[in-house]
C-alpha angles and dihedrals in degrees: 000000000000115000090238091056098056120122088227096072098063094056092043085051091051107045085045084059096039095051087045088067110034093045095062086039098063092018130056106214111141091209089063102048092051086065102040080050094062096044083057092061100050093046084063081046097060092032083056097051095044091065090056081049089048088050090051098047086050090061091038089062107033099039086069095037087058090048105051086039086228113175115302096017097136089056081050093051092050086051104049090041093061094044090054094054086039098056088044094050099043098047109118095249103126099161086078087035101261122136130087094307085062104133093219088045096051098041086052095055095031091054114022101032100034087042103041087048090049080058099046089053093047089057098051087062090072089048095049087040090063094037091055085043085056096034095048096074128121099224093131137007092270095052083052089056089057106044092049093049095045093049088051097047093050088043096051091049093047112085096224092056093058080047100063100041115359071208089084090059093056099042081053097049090045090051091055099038102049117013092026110042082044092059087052091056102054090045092055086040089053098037086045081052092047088035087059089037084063102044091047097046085047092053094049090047101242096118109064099162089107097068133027088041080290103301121151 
């Protein structure tokens, strides 16, 4: 097997990286954060490059798509038509009045992205709306809980239910400030244990499904 195919360098890689970041966090050696400094950076570099890769997978895939006319290839047409203009428009070339204030760029993005994902979240609300009518059902004890709680907290937000009794703001408050702000801690305290699982297991070299398309 060729060296830079063994399975070792990815994990030295990581755990360089790794250490790079965590010593200057709990240490304050100057030395070290330069260089966690510069990682950083390039960090931002190859997150940078991979969107150029990402813009070149998504012509790879749709130029033929809209070809070969396959199912779907006029949605595909419309996509890869507005990234073009969008790319153009966006590159920092500001001397020929390209860059971000660019007016087709930002009428593109004011009125097509901020509008069409308005619309996207509008359209979850129907969706949330038929998953609390099927949640808020009192088959078991826990669905109770919930149905009670959830009823006291909307009822607490709406205005005519503090209308009606000032009683429904404080039993809000006191549901978000005790049971359920403890519940969030010891889901962050649990996901921060698994989060340091995880580091510790990658380190060692145990977890690989970072790397190989997660084989073994």
């Amino acid at each position: 097997m060729a060296w830079y195919k063994r399975v070792e360098i990815p994990i030295m890689i990581t755990v360089i990286c790794a250490v790079l970041q965590i010593v200057p966090y709990f240490f304050n050696v100057p030395q070290w954060e330069a260089v966690a400094d510069d990682f950083i950076e390039w960090q931002m570099i190859v997150g940078t490059s991979a969107l150029f890769l990402g813009a070149g997978s998504l012509y790879l895939l749709h130029v033929p798509k809209v070809k070969r006319k396959r199912r779907g290839w006029e949605y595909s047409v419309v996509l890869l038509i507005v990234m073009t203009i969008m790319i153009i428009a966006g590159l920092p070339i500001p001397q020929v009045g390209l860059g971000l204030s660019n007016q087709v760029y930002q009428f593109i993005y004011r009125n097509m992205t901020v509008a069409l994902s308005s619309t996207m979240y509008s359209i979850l609300a129907f969706f949330i709306t038929s998953a609390a009518y099927r949640a808020f059902k009192a088959r078991n004890i826990d669905a109770a809980i919930l149905l009670i709680s959830g009823t006291l907290v909307m009822l607490g937000n709406a205005p005519a239910g503090t209308a009606a009794w000032a009683g429904f703001g404080h039993i809000k408050s006191w549901l978000f400030d005790v049971p359920n702000l403890a519940t969030m801690r010891a889901i962050r305290i649990g996901a921060a244990l698994g989060s340091i699982v995880l580091a510790a297991r990658t380190f060692m070299g145990v977890e690989r499904g970072y790397f190989r398309g997660g084989g073994e």
